[in-house]
Coordinates of C-alpha atoms and ligand atoms in Angstrom, one line a residue:
X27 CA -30.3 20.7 -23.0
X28 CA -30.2 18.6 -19.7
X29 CA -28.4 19.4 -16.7
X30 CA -25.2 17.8 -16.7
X31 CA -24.7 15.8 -13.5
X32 CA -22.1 17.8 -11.0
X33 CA -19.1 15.5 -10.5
X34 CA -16.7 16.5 -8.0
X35 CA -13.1 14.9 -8.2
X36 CA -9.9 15.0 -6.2
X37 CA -7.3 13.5 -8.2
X38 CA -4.0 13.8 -6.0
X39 CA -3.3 10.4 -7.0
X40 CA -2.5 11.7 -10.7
X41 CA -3.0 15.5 -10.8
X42 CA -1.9 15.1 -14.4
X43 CA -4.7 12.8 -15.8
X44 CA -7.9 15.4 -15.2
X45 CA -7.6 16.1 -19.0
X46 CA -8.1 12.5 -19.5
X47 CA -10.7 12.4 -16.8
X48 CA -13.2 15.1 -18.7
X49 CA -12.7 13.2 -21.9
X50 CA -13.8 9.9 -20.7
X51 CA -16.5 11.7 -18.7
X52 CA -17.7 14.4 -21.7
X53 CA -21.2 13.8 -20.3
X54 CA -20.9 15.0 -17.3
X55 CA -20.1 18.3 -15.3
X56 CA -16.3 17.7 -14.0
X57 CA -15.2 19.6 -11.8
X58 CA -11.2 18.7 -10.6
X59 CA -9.6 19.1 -8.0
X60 CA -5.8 18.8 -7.0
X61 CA -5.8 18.7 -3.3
X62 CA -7.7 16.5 -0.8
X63 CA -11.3 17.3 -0.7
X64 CA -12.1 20.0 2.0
X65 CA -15.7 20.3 3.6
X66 CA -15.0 24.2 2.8
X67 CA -14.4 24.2 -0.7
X68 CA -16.4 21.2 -1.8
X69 CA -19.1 22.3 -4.0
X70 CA -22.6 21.9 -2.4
X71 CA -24.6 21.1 -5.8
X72 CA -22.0 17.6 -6.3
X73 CA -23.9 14.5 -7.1
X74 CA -21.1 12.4 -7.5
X75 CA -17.8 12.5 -5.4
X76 CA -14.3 10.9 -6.7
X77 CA -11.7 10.6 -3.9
X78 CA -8.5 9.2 -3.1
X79 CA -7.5 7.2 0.1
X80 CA -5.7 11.1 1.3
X81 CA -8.9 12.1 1.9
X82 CA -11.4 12.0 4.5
X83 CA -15.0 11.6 3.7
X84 CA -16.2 12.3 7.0
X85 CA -20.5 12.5 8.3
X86 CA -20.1 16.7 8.2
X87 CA -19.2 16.4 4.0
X88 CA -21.9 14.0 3.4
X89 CA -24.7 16.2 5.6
X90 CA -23.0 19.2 3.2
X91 CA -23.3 17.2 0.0
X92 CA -27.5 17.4 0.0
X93 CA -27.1 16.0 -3.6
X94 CA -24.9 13.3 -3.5
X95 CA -25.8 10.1 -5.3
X96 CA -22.6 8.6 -5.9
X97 CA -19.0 8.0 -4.1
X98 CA -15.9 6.8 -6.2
X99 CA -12.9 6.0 -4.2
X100 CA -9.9 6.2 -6.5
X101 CA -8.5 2.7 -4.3
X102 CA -9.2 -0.5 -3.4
X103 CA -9.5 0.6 0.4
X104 CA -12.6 2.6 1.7
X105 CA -11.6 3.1 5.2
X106 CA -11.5 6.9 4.4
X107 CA -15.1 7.1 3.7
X108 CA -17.8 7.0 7.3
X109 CA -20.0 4.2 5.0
X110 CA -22.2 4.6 8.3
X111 CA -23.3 7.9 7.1
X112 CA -23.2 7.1 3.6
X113 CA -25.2 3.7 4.0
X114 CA -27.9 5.8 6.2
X115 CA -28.8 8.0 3.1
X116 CA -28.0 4.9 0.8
X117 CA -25.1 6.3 -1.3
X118 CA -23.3 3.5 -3.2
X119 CA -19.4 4.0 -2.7
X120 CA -17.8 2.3 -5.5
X121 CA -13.8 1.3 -5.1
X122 CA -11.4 -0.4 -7.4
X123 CA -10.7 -3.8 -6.4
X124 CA -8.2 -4.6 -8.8
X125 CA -5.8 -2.5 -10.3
X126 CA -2.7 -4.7 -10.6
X127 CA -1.2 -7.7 -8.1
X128 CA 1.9 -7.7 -10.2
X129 CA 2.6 -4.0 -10.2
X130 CA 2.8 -4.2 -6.2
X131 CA 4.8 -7.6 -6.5
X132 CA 7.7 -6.2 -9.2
X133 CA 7.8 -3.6 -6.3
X134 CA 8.7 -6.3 -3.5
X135 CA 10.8 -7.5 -6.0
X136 CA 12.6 -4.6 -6.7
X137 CA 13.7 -3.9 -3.1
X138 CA 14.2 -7.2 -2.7
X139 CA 17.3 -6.9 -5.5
X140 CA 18.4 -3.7 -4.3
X141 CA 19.0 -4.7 -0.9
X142 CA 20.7 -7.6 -1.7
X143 CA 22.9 -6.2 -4.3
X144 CA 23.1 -2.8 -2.4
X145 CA 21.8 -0.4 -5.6
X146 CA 21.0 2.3 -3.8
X147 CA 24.2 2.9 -1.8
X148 CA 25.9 1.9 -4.8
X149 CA 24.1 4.2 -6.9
X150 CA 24.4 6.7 -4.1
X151 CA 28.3 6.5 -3.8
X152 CA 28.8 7.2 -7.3
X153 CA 26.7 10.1 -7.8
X154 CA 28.8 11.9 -4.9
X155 CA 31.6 11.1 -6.9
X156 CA 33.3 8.1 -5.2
X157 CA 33.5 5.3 -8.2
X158 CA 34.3 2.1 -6.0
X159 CA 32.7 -1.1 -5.5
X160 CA 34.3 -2.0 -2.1
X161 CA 31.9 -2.4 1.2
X162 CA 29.2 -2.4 -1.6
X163 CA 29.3 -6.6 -1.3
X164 CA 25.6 -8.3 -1.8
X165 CA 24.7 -12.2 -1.8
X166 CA 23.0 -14.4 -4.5
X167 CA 19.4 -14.8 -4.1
X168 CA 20.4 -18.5 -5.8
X169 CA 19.8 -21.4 -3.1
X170 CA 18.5 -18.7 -0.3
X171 CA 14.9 -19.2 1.5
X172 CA 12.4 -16.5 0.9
X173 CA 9.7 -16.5 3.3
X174 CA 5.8 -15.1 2.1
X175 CA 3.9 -13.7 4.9
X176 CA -0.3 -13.8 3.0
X177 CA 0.0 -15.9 -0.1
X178 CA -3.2 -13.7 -1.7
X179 CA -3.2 -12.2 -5.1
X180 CA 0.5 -10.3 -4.5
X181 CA 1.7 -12.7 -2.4
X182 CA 1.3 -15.5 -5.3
X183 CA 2.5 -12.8 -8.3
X184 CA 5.5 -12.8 -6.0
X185 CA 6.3 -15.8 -5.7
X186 CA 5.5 -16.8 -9.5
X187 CA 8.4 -13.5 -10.0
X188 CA 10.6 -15.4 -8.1
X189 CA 10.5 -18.9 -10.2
X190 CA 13.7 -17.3 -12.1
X191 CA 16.1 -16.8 -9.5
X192 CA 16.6 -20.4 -8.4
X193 CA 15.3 -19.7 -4.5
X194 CA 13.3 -22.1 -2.0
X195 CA 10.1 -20.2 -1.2
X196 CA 7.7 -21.1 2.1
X197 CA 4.8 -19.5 2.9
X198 CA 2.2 -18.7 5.6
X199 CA -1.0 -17.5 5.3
X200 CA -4.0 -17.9 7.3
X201 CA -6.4 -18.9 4.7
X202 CA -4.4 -21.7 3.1
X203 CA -5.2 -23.1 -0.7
X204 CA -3.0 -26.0 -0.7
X205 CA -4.0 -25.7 -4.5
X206 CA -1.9 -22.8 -4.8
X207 CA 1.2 -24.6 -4.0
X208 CA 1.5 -27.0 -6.7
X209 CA 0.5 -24.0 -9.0
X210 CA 3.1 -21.5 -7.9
X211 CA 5.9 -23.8 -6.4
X212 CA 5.6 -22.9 -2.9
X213 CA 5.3 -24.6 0.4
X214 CA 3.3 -23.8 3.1
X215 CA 4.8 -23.7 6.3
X216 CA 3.8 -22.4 10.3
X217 CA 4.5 -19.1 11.0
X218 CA 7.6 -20.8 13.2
X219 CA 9.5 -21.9 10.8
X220 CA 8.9 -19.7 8.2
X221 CA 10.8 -17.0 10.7
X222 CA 13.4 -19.7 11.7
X223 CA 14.4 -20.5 7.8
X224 CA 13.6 -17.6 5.7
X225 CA 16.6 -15.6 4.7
X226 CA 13.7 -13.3 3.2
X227 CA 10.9 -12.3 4.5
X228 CA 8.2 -10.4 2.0
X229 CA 5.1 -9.3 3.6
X230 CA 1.7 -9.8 1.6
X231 CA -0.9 -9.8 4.1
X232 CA -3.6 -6.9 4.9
X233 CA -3.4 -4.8 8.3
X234 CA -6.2 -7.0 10.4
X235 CA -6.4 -7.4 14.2
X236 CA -4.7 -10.3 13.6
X237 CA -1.7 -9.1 11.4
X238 CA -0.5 -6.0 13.8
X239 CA 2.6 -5.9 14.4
X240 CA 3.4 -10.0 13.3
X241 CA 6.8 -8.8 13.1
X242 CA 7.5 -7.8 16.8
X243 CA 10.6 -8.3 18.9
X244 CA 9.3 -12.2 19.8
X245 CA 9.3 -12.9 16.1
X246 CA 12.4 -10.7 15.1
X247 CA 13.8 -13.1 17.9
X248 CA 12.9 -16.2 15.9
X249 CA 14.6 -15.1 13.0
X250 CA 17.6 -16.6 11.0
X251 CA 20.3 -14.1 11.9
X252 CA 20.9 -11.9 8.5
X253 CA 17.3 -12.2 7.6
X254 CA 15.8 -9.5 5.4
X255 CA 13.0 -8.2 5.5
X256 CA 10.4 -6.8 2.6
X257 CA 7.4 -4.9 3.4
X258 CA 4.8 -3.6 1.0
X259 CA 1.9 -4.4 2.5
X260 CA 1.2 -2.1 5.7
X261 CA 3.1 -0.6 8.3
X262 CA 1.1 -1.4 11.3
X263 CA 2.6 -5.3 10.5
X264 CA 5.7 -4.6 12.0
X265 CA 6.5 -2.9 15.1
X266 CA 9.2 -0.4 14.4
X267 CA 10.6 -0.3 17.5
X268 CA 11.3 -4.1 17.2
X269 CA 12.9 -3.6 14.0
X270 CA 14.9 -0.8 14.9
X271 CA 16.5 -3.5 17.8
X272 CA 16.2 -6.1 14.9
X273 CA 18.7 -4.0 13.1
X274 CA 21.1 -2.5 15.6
X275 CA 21.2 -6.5 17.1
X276 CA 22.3 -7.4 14.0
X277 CA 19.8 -10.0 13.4
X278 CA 18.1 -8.1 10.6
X279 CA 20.2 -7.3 8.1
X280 CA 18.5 -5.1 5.9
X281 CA 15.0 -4.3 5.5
X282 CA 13.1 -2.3 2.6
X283 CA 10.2 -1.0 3.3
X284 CA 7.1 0.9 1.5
X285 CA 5.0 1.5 4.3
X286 CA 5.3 2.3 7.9
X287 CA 2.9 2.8 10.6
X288 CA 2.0 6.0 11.0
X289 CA 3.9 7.2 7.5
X290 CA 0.9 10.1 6.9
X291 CA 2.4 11.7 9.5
X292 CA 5.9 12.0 7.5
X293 CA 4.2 13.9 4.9
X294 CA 5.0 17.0 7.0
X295 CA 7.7 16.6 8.7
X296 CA 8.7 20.1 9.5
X297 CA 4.8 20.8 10.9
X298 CA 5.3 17.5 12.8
X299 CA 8.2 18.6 14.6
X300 CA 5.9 21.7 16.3
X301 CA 2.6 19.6 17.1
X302 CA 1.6 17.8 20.1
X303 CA 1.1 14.3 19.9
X304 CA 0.2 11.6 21.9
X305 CA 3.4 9.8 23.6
X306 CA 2.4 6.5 21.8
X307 CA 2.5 8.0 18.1
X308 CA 5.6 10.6 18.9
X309 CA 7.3 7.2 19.8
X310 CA 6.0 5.5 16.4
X311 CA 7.2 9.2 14.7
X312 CA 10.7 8.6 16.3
X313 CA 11.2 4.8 15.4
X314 CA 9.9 5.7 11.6
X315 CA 13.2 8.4 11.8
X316 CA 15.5 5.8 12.6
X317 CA 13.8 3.1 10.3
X318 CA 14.4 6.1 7.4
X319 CA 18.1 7.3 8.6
X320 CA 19.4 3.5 9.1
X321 CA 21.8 2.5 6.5
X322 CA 20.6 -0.9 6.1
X323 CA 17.2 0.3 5.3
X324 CA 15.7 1.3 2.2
X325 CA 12.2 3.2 2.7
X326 CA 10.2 4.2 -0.4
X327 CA 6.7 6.8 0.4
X328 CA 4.1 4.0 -0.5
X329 CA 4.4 4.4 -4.3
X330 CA 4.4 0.0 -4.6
X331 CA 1.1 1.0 -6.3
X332 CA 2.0 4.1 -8.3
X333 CA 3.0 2.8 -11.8
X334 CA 1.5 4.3 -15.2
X335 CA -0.1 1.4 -16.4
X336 CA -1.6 0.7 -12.2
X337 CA -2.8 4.3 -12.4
X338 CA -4.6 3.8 -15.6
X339 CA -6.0 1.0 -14.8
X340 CA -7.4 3.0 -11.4
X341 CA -8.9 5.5 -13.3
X342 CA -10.6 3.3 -16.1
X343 CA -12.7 1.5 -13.3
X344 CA -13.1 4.8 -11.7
X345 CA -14.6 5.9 -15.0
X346 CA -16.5 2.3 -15.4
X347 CA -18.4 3.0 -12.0
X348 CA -19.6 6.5 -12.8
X349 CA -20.9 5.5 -16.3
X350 CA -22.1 2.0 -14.8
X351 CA -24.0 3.6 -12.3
X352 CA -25.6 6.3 -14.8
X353 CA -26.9 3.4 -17.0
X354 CA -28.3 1.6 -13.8
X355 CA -25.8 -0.7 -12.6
X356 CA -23.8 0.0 -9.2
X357 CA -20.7 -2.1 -9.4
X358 CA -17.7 -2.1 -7.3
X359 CA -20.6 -1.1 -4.3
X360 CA -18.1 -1.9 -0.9
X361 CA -21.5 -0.8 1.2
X362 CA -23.2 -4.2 0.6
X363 CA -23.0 -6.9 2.5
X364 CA -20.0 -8.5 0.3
X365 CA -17.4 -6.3 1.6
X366 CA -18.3 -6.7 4.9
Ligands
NAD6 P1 -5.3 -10.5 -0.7 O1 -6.5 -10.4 0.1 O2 -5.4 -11.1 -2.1 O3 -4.2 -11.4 0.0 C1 -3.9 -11.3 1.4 C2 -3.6 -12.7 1.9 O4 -3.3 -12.5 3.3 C3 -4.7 -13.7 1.8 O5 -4.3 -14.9 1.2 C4 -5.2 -13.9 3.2 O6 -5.7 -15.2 3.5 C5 -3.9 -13.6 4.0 N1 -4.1 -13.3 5.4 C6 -5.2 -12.7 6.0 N2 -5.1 -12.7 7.3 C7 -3.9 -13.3 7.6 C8 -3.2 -13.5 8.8 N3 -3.7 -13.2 10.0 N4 -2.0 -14.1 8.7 C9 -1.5 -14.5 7.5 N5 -2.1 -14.3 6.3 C10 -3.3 -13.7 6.4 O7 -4.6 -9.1 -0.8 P2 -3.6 -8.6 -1.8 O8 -4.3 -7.9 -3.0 O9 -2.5 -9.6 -2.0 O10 -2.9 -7.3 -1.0 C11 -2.2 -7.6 0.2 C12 -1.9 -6.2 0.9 O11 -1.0 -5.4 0.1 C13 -3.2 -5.3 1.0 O12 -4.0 -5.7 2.1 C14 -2.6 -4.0 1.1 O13 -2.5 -3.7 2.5 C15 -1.2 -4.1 0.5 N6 -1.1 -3.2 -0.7 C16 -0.1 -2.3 -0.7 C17 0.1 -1.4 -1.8 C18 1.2 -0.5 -1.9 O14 1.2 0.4 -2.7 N7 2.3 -0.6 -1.0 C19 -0.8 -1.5 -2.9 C20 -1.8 -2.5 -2.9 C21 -2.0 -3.3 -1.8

């Protein structure tokens, strides 16, 4: 019988699916892990290596990997993975580019109605045992401005979500498609006035050079007083200091957010609290606290993504790349020149 080929998988993204990982994969030697890949526990004989974005695939686990043929990224994003070291021993590293606009944009959505109706202090209140609507007053997102920031694939499903609700939408993106505006009933607008008449502001636009921190004090300062503001894109767009004085100025008046800058360092808070870290990013750790602890914030642990159908979806092409590279074909490859 032939050697199976050693495939190697963290699968923290959906510890639950490796079942219906060795299925898909009967051919091959799966091996499944639940936690991040570790250059001290990776098996040395792995040809091909599935990881998730909680992972890093640093030069030291490639030089250990002698075998390795293969990298699948269980994510659209590679910035995990040194594709300098990969790319010097000419390893394809194969990502997902699409797993689901709309799954991120029901997400924006979805905070979007539960700050302006209030849902989670309301549900909140209720399940302490207080049964009262007072102070839990919202507005009607009927007749009110909501203001895209990066009309791309979310950005659109978002504002195609939002042709029920009887809103104005604007938006700004870089790259404008004046196509898309006819298509999707939006209007482009400069990045002026969509902070001066947006009563909502969703951010859809990746974390570039250009995009950090967009939403600083000398936008937040442009802003229709009572603005709120949507983020599900990435943290590093918004300065959290500025929204913190955003808030407490009283010029934002809600904000929910997925993401912030910084957020994988909430994933141990208690560990956090005894480390030493540079000034800059204990400041960035302090403003997330008092994004999370405001009570006109809503904060959710970057789970826009995480919905069954999403991480299906995730794994199928995860499962599509191994095969497809088996049979010949490297698809999905983010080391050529395409995804530079
Ligand atoms: P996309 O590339 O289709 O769209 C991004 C849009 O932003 C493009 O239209 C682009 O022209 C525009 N843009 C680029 N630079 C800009 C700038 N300087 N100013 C304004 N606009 C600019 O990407 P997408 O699939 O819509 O995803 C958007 C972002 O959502 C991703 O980059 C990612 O960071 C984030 N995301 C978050 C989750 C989550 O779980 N929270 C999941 C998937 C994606």
């Amino acid at each position: 019988m032939p050697k199976k080929t050693v495939c190697s998988f963290s699968l923290t993204l959906t510890p639950t699916l490796g079942g219906y990982l060795k299925k898909k994969l009967r051919g091959y030697d799966v091996r499944i892990s639940t936690d991040p890949i570790d250059i001290n526990t990776i098996d040395p004989q792995t040809e091909i290596l599935g990881t998730f974005v909680d992972s890093k695939i640093d030069a030291a686990i490639i030089a250990k990997l002698k075998k390795l043929k293969l990298i699948v990224t269980l994510s659209t994003g590679f910035d995990h993975i040194d594709l300098q070291a990969v790319k010097k021993r000419g390893i394809p590293v194969c990502n997902v580019p699409d797993y689901g606009q709309h799954t991120v944009a029901e997400f924006a959505l979805a905070l979007m109605l539960a700050l302006s109706r209030k849902i989670f202090w309301g549900v909140k209140r209720v399940k302490e045992g207080s049964y009262d609507y007072h102070g839990l007053r919202g507005f009607d997102l009927k007749g009110k401005t909501v203001g895209v920031y990066g009309a791309g694939r979310i950005g659109v499903h978002f504002i195609d979500l939002l042709a029920g609700f009887g809103t104005r939408v604007i938006g700004y993106d870089a790259f404008p498609h004046k196509e898309l505006q006819d298509k999707h009933g939006f209007t482009y607008v400069s990045m002026n006035t969509l902070l001066a008449e947006s009563d909502i502001i969703s951010l859809h636009a990746p974390l570039l050079p250009s995009t950090y921190h967009v939403i600083d004090k000398k936008a937040i300062k442009k802003m229709k007083p009572g603005v709120h503001i949507i983020n599900t894109a990435r943290g590093g767009l918004i300065d959290s200091e500025a929204l913190v004085w955003g808030l407490e100025e009283g010029i934002v008046a809600g904000a929910g957010l997925d993401v912030l800058e910084g957020e994988d360092l909430l994933e141990d808070r208690t560990k956090m609290l005894y480390s030493t870290l540079p000034p800059k990013l204990m400041k960035t750790v302090l403003m997330n606290e008092a994004l999370i602890a405001h009570p006109r914030t809503i904060v959710t642990p970057h789970s826009a993504f995480n919905t069954h159908e999403a991480v299906t979806r995730i794994l199928d092409t995860t499962i599509e790349n191994v095969t497809a590279f088996t049979a010949g074909t490297v698809q999905h490859d983010v080391t050529q020149p395409a995804h530079k």
